[in-house]
Amino acid sequence: MSTQHTAELVAAARAGDPRAQDELVGTHLPLVYNIVGRALNGSCDVDDVVQDTMLRALDGLGGLRADESFRSWLVAITMNRIRAHWQARSGIPGESGLEAAQDLADPGADFADLTVVKLQLSGQRRETARATRWLEPDDRALLSLWWLECAGELTRADVAAALELTPQHTAVRVQRMKAQLESARVVERALETQPPCEQILAMTGTWDGRPSPLWRKRIARHARECLRCSGLWNGLMPAEGLLAGLALVPVAAALMTGVRAAVTAGAAPVAFADAATQLSPVVSGPGRAARRKGGDGGPGDPAGGRGAERKRRQNRRRAIGGAVIAACVAGGGLVYLTTMPGNQGAEADGASPASPLAALSAPDTASPQPSGSPSSSASASASPSPSASASASVSPSPSTSSKAADPAPAPVKSNPPKPAPPAPAPAPAGVVGQVIALVNSERAAAGCGPLKEDAQLDRAAQGHSDDMARRGFFDHTNPDGADPGDRTTAAGYRWSTYGENIAKGQQSAQDVMDSWMKSPGHRANILNCSFKDIGVGMHPGAGGPWWTQNFGARM
């Protein structure tokens, strides 16, 4: 949906147009559902928080300063409601953390498993989705935004605004969360290895089987120290490349129907402590609970307490239930909505051994020529901040008269001559120029603007290719721990978003581009319309060449 169309819908919805309100809900509910579902994974209150968020957003349209910013404003409200939900649960008198967790747990609401099933994920994408269950709540909330950023649904600006952080601080938070996610992926591998490691079996004898940060740390530490399990850290594809282009998890028809029914009925959101909190995200940190004391069912709320909180949830569920029953009677049963674009997912045929992603899911080693591996290989690293690529829709212009049977031909008007297009910049020479030309050719076919060669990105890319050849490794993170963002920054490039593709063994620019375009993660980087600049490095030699592409957009 274009920004202009969204602004028109917001204006109409504010004026009370029921069709505009319904379209706003139908378009943006999947986004809110994916954020809340991933942040509150396993909670029985996901649907309640989603409905509450949408009702608050529609009720607060009068406080939206710029209609074009509705999407990022809605994301900020969503994060606000997630924090308020956590605070309300932790503030229920007489209820311990364990009791609260048990009250929230819903075995049928595991959003990680729902993501795997609905998007038909396999290989390392399935592993990544299931690994999200092992993160701390704050990291899950951040991941819920970053996942959608990688998928192209949000921009880094949206994520930073929702967190009330600068893009640079957001990048630091994302990097820390990615490190936890990577260790959680290793934990998933360790628990699924057959036959299992005897030491893990002995260590987890007292484990209740529920994923938790504590057990993630214990099992990941064992995987680092155990000779048998240490190889599980090899071959982890960058998570951002795995998530790039994934569809949203479709919303259950029951939830969509319930929210629309509540909007139609003019349901008001639960009373807030003050109007300002409704329209801006709550800042995390000391004193937040004290500032919110007295509202949202907290300790100082006259209507608070465990019984009042449950009563509110029950009332909302009854409202949804009535709408669902009506929908069942009219439609003959419940279905899942499947109208989201790309709902089949990029891995619909993931079971096929011929899938490019299946080939990339095999573990990579750091040696130049791993035994039993193909002679050429590739790896993608999307940026901590890939922006959503805009899709243009062409609408027919409205006719001047829909009732005229034989309209008279319009007089011919002479159009002023169009200015000549600017002359293209001279193409870079050599193999670097060939790669950049091929990249821009693919981007043109996908509707993205051309990339401009940048000397600083060239330096970062060439340095990484030289380093991989010299020290005999093949990875986005070098033996010193520096990742693509570190190298891009060290080269002097002040980025707002960046990405990296690497490959080894392809003998020509055409060969390496063919390999990258056949891989979903690499292809997503090449066709990311938010990137504006590119740098390419190639180191020839025995066991190579080693190729690196660095993408970026400046601040």
Tab-separated table of N, CA, C and O in Angstrom, residues 356-406:
chain	number	residue	atom	x	y	z
A	356	PRO	N	17.788	-24.320	-3.715
A	356	PRO	CA	19.044	-23.605	-3.441
A	356	PRO	C	19.277	-23.409	-1.955
A	356	PRO	O	20.402	-23.482	-1.486
A	357	LEU	N	18.195	-23.153	-1.183
A	357	LEU	CA	18.370	-22.948	0.243
A	357	LEU	C	18.787	-24.238	0.917
A	357	LEU	O	19.586	-24.244	1.843
A	358	ALA	N	18.258	-25.375	0.446
A	358	ALA	CA	18.647	-26.649	1.036
A	358	ALA	C	20.135	-26.886	0.850
A	358	ALA	O	20.818	-27.400	1.727
A	359	ALA	N	20.652	-26.505	-0.313
A	359	ALA	CA	22.088	-26.665	-0.544
A	359	ALA	C	22.887	-25.755	0.368
A	359	ALA	O	23.934	-26.130	0.878
A	360	LEU	N	22.374	-24.533	0.616
A	360	LEU	CA	23.092	-23.606	1.477
A	360	LEU	C	22.982	-23.969	2.942
A	360	LEU	O	23.750	-23.496	3.765
A	361	SER	N	21.990	-24.825	3.291
A	361	SER	CA	21.807	-25.183	4.681
A	361	SER	C	22.872	-26.142	5.173
A	361	SER	O	22.997	-26.371	6.362
A	362	ALA	N	23.636	-26.751	4.263
A	362	ALA	CA	24.703	-27.644	4.689
A	362	ALA	C	25.767	-26.847	5.412
A	362	ALA	O	26.089	-25.735	5.028
A	363	PRO	N	26.339	-27.395	6.499
A	363	PRO	CA	27.340	-26.630	7.257
A	363	PRO	C	28.533	-26.251	6.403
A	363	PRO	O	29.045	-27.049	5.633
A	364	ASP	N	28.980	-24.980	6.544
A	364	ASP	CA	30.197	-24.509	5.900
A	364	ASP	C	31.336	-24.600	6.908
A	364	ASP	O	31.144	-24.402	8.090
A	365	THR	N	32.547	-24.872	6.446
A	365	THR	CA	33.690	-24.903	7.341
A	365	THR	C	34.600	-23.751	7.026
A	365	THR	O	34.501	-23.112	5.995
A	366	ALA	N	35.529	-23.500	7.915
A	366	ALA	CA	36.423	-22.359	7.733
A	366	ALA	C	37.610	-22.700	6.847
A	366	ALA	O	38.384	-21.834	6.498
A	367	SER	N	37.782	-23.947	6.503
A	367	SER	CA	38.917	-24.314	5.664
A	367	SER	C	38.667	-23.942	4.233
A	367	SER	O	37.527	-23.925	3.779
A	368	PRO	N	39.729	-23.606	3.468
A	368	PRO	CA	39.533	-23.168	2.089
A	368	PRO	C	38.857	-24.215	1.225
A	368	PRO	O	38.060	-23.890	0.379
A	369	GLN	N	39.171	-25.459	1.401
A	369	GLN	CA	38.576	-26.515	0.598
A	369	GLN	C	38.086	-27.628	1.514
A	369	GLN	O	38.768	-28.620	1.736
A	370	PRO	N	36.877	-27.479	2.105
A	370	PRO	CA	36.405	-28.506	3.025
A	370	PRO	C	36.184	-29.826	2.303
A	370	PRO	O	35.731	-29.863	1.178
A	371	SER	N	36.472	-30.899	2.994
A	371	SER	CA	36.331	-32.219	2.399
A	371	SER	C	34.876	-32.500	2.083
A	371	SER	O	33.995	-32.305	2.907
A	372	GLY	N	34.631	-32.961	0.861
A	372	GLY	CA	33.285	-33.315	0.454
A	372	GLY	C	32.417	-32.153	0.091
A	372	GLY	O	31.235	-32.319	-0.155
A	373	SER	N	32.950	-30.933	0.039
A	373	SER	CA	32.164	-29.760	-0.298
A	373	SER	C	32.397	-29.396	-1.747
A	373	SER	O	33.402	-29.754	-2.337
A	374	PRO	N	31.445	-28.687	-2.386
A	374	PRO	CA	31.658	-28.257	-3.759
A	374	PRO	C	32.822	-27.292	-3.849
A	374	PRO	O	33.219	-26.656	-2.877
A	375	SER	N	33.320	-27.119	-5.049
A	375	SER	CA	34.491	-26.270	-5.238
A	375	SER	C	34.175	-24.808	-5.102
A	375	SER	O	35.048	-23.985	-4.912
A	376	SER	N	32.925	-24.438	-5.230
A	376	SER	CA	32.560	-23.038	-5.060
A	376	SER	C	31.455	-22.943	-4.033
A	376	SER	O	30.635	-23.831	-3.902
A	377	SER	N	31.447	-21.837	-3.289
A	377	SER	CA	30.451	-21.658	-2.252
A	377	SER	C	30.134	-20.181	-2.135
A	377	SER	O	30.825	-19.336	-2.666
A	378	ALA	N	29.044	-19.888	-1.430
A	378	ALA	CA	28.614	-18.495	-1.288
A	378	ALA	C	27.942	-18.328	0.051
A	378	ALA	O	27.384	-19.255	0.605
A	379	SER	N	27.970	-17.101	0.556
A	379	SER	CA	27.308	-16.801	1.818
A	379	SER	C	26.829	-15.368	1.787
A	379	SER	O	27.484	-14.504	1.237
A	380	ALA	N	25.648	-15.151	2.376
A	380	ALA	CA	25.056	-13.809	2.369
A	380	ALA	C	24.912	-13.298	3.776
A	380	ALA	O	24.601	-14.038	4.689
A	381	SER	N	25.129	-12.023	3.939
A	381	SER	CA	24.846	-11.357	5.213
A	381	SER	C	24.074	-10.098	4.911
A	381	SER	O	24.614	-9.158	4.356
A	382	ALA	N	22.767	-10.100	5.266
A	382	ALA	CA	21.980	-8.880	5.087
A	382	ALA	C	22.315	-7.924	6.207
A	382	ALA	O	22.876	-8.301	7.219
A	383	SER	N	21.944	-6.673	6.046
A	383	SER	CA	22.338	-5.666	7.011
A	383	SER	C	21.521	-5.766	8.274
A	383	SER	O	20.473	-6.376	8.314
A	384	PRO	N	21.993	-5.129	9.369
A	384	PRO	CA	21.139	-5.004	10.534
A	384	PRO	C	19.941	-4.120	10.239
A	384	PRO	O	19.071	-4.001	11.051
A	385	SER	N	19.921	-3.462	9.106
A	385	SER	CA	18.846	-2.511	8.847
A	385	SER	C	18.421	-2.456	7.398
A	385	SER	O	18.412	-1.410	6.794
A	386	PRO	N	18.017	-3.591	6.791
A	386	PRO	CA	17.514	-3.471	5.436
A	386	PRO	C	16.149	-2.821	5.443
A	386	PRO	O	15.307	-3.178	6.241
A	387	SER	N	15.935	-1.867	4.591
A	387	SER	CA	14.662	-1.184	4.553
A	387	SER	C	13.704	-1.913	3.632
A	387	SER	O	14.084	-2.677	2.776
A	388	ALA	N	12.420	-1.656	3.826
A	388	ALA	CA	11.430	-2.271	2.957
A	388	ALA	C	11.531	-1.684	1.566
A	388	ALA	O	11.654	-0.493	1.380
A	389	SER	N	11.457	-2.550	0.580
A	389	SER	CA	11.485	-2.058	-0.793
A	389	SER	C	10.066	-1.750	-1.225
A	389	SER	O	9.170	-2.567	-1.091
A	390	ALA	N	9.868	-0.567	-1.724
A	390	ALA	CA	8.528	-0.135	-2.085
A	390	ALA	C	8.101	-0.766	-3.393
A	390	ALA	O	8.871	-0.902	-4.319
A	391	SER	N	6.854	-1.181	-3.448
A	391	SER	CA	6.321	-1.728	-4.690
A	391	SER	C	5.330	-0.727	-5.263
A	391	SER	O	4.450	-0.246	-4.556
A	392	ALA	N	5.486	-0.407	-6.515
A	392	ALA	CA	4.632	0.597	-7.141
A	392	ALA	C	3.439	-0.077	-7.784
A	392	ALA	O	3.557	-1.102	-8.423
A	393	SER	N	2.259	0.474	-7.574
A	393	SER	CA	1.063	-0.040	-8.234
A	393	SER	C	0.527	1.033	-9.159
A	393	SER	O	0.407	2.187	-8.784
A	394	VAL	N	0.209	0.654	-10.376
A	394	VAL	CA	-0.273	1.600	-11.365
A	394	VAL	C	-1.786	1.528	-11.408
A	394	VAL	O	-2.359	0.468	-11.651
A	395	SER	N	-2.431	2.629	-11.121
A	395	SER	CA	-3.888	2.681	-11.137
A	395	SER	C	-4.349	3.413	-12.383
A	395	SER	O	-3.738	4.396	-12.803
A	396	PRO	N	-5.426	2.936	-13.011
A	396	PRO	CA	-5.931	3.657	-14.174
A	396	PRO	C	-6.458	5.015	-13.769
A	396	PRO	O	-7.015	5.169	-12.685
A	397	SER	N	-6.244	5.980	-14.609
A	397	SER	CA	-6.735	7.315	-14.303
A	397	SER	C	-8.244	7.333	-14.410
A	397	SER	O	-8.848	6.644	-15.227
A	398	PRO	N	-8.921	8.101	-13.532
A	398	PRO	CA	-10.389	8.132	-13.570
A	398	PRO	C	-10.888	8.741	-14.870
A	398	PRO	O	-10.331	9.684	-15.391
A	399	SER	N	-11.966	8.192	-15.372
A	399	SER	CA	-12.544	8.723	-16.612
A	399	SER	C	-13.264	10.023	-16.311
A	399	SER	O	-13.787	10.230	-15.224
A	400	THR	N	-13.323	10.891	-17.286
A	400	THR	CA	-13.957	12.195	-17.069
A	400	THR	C	-15.476	12.075	-17.033
A	400	THR	O	-16.138	12.838	-16.368
A	401	SER	N	-16.048	11.126	-17.716
A	401	SER	CA	-17.494	10.949	-17.696
A	401	SER	C	-17.808	9.489	-17.913
A	401	SER	O	-17.590	8.939	-18.984
A	402	SER	N	-18.318	8.824	-16.876
A	402	SER	CA	-18.619	7.401	-16.999
A	402	SER	C	-19.951	7.152	-17.662
A	402	SER	O	-20.278	6.024	-17.996
A	403	LYS	N	-20.784	8.195	-17.864
A	403	LYS	CA	-22.114	7.993	-18.427
A	403	LYS	C	-22.181	8.344	-19.896
A	403	LYS	O	-23.162	8.064	-20.559
A	404	ALA	N	-21.208	9.021	-20.454
A	404	ALA	CA	-21.271	9.435	-21.848
A	404	ALA	C	-21.159	8.226	-22.751
A	404	ALA	O	-20.234	7.439	-22.632
A	405	ALA	N	-22.080	8.071	-23.671
A	405	ALA	CA	-22.069	6.897	-24.547
A	405	ALA	C	-21.033	7.042	-25.636
A	405	ALA	O	-20.304	6.113	-25.941
A	406	ASP	N	-20.961	8.200	-26.298
A	406	ASP	CA	-20.008	8.424	-27.384
A	406	ASP	C	-19.248	9.715	-27.113
A	406	ASP	O	-19.608	10.768	-27.640
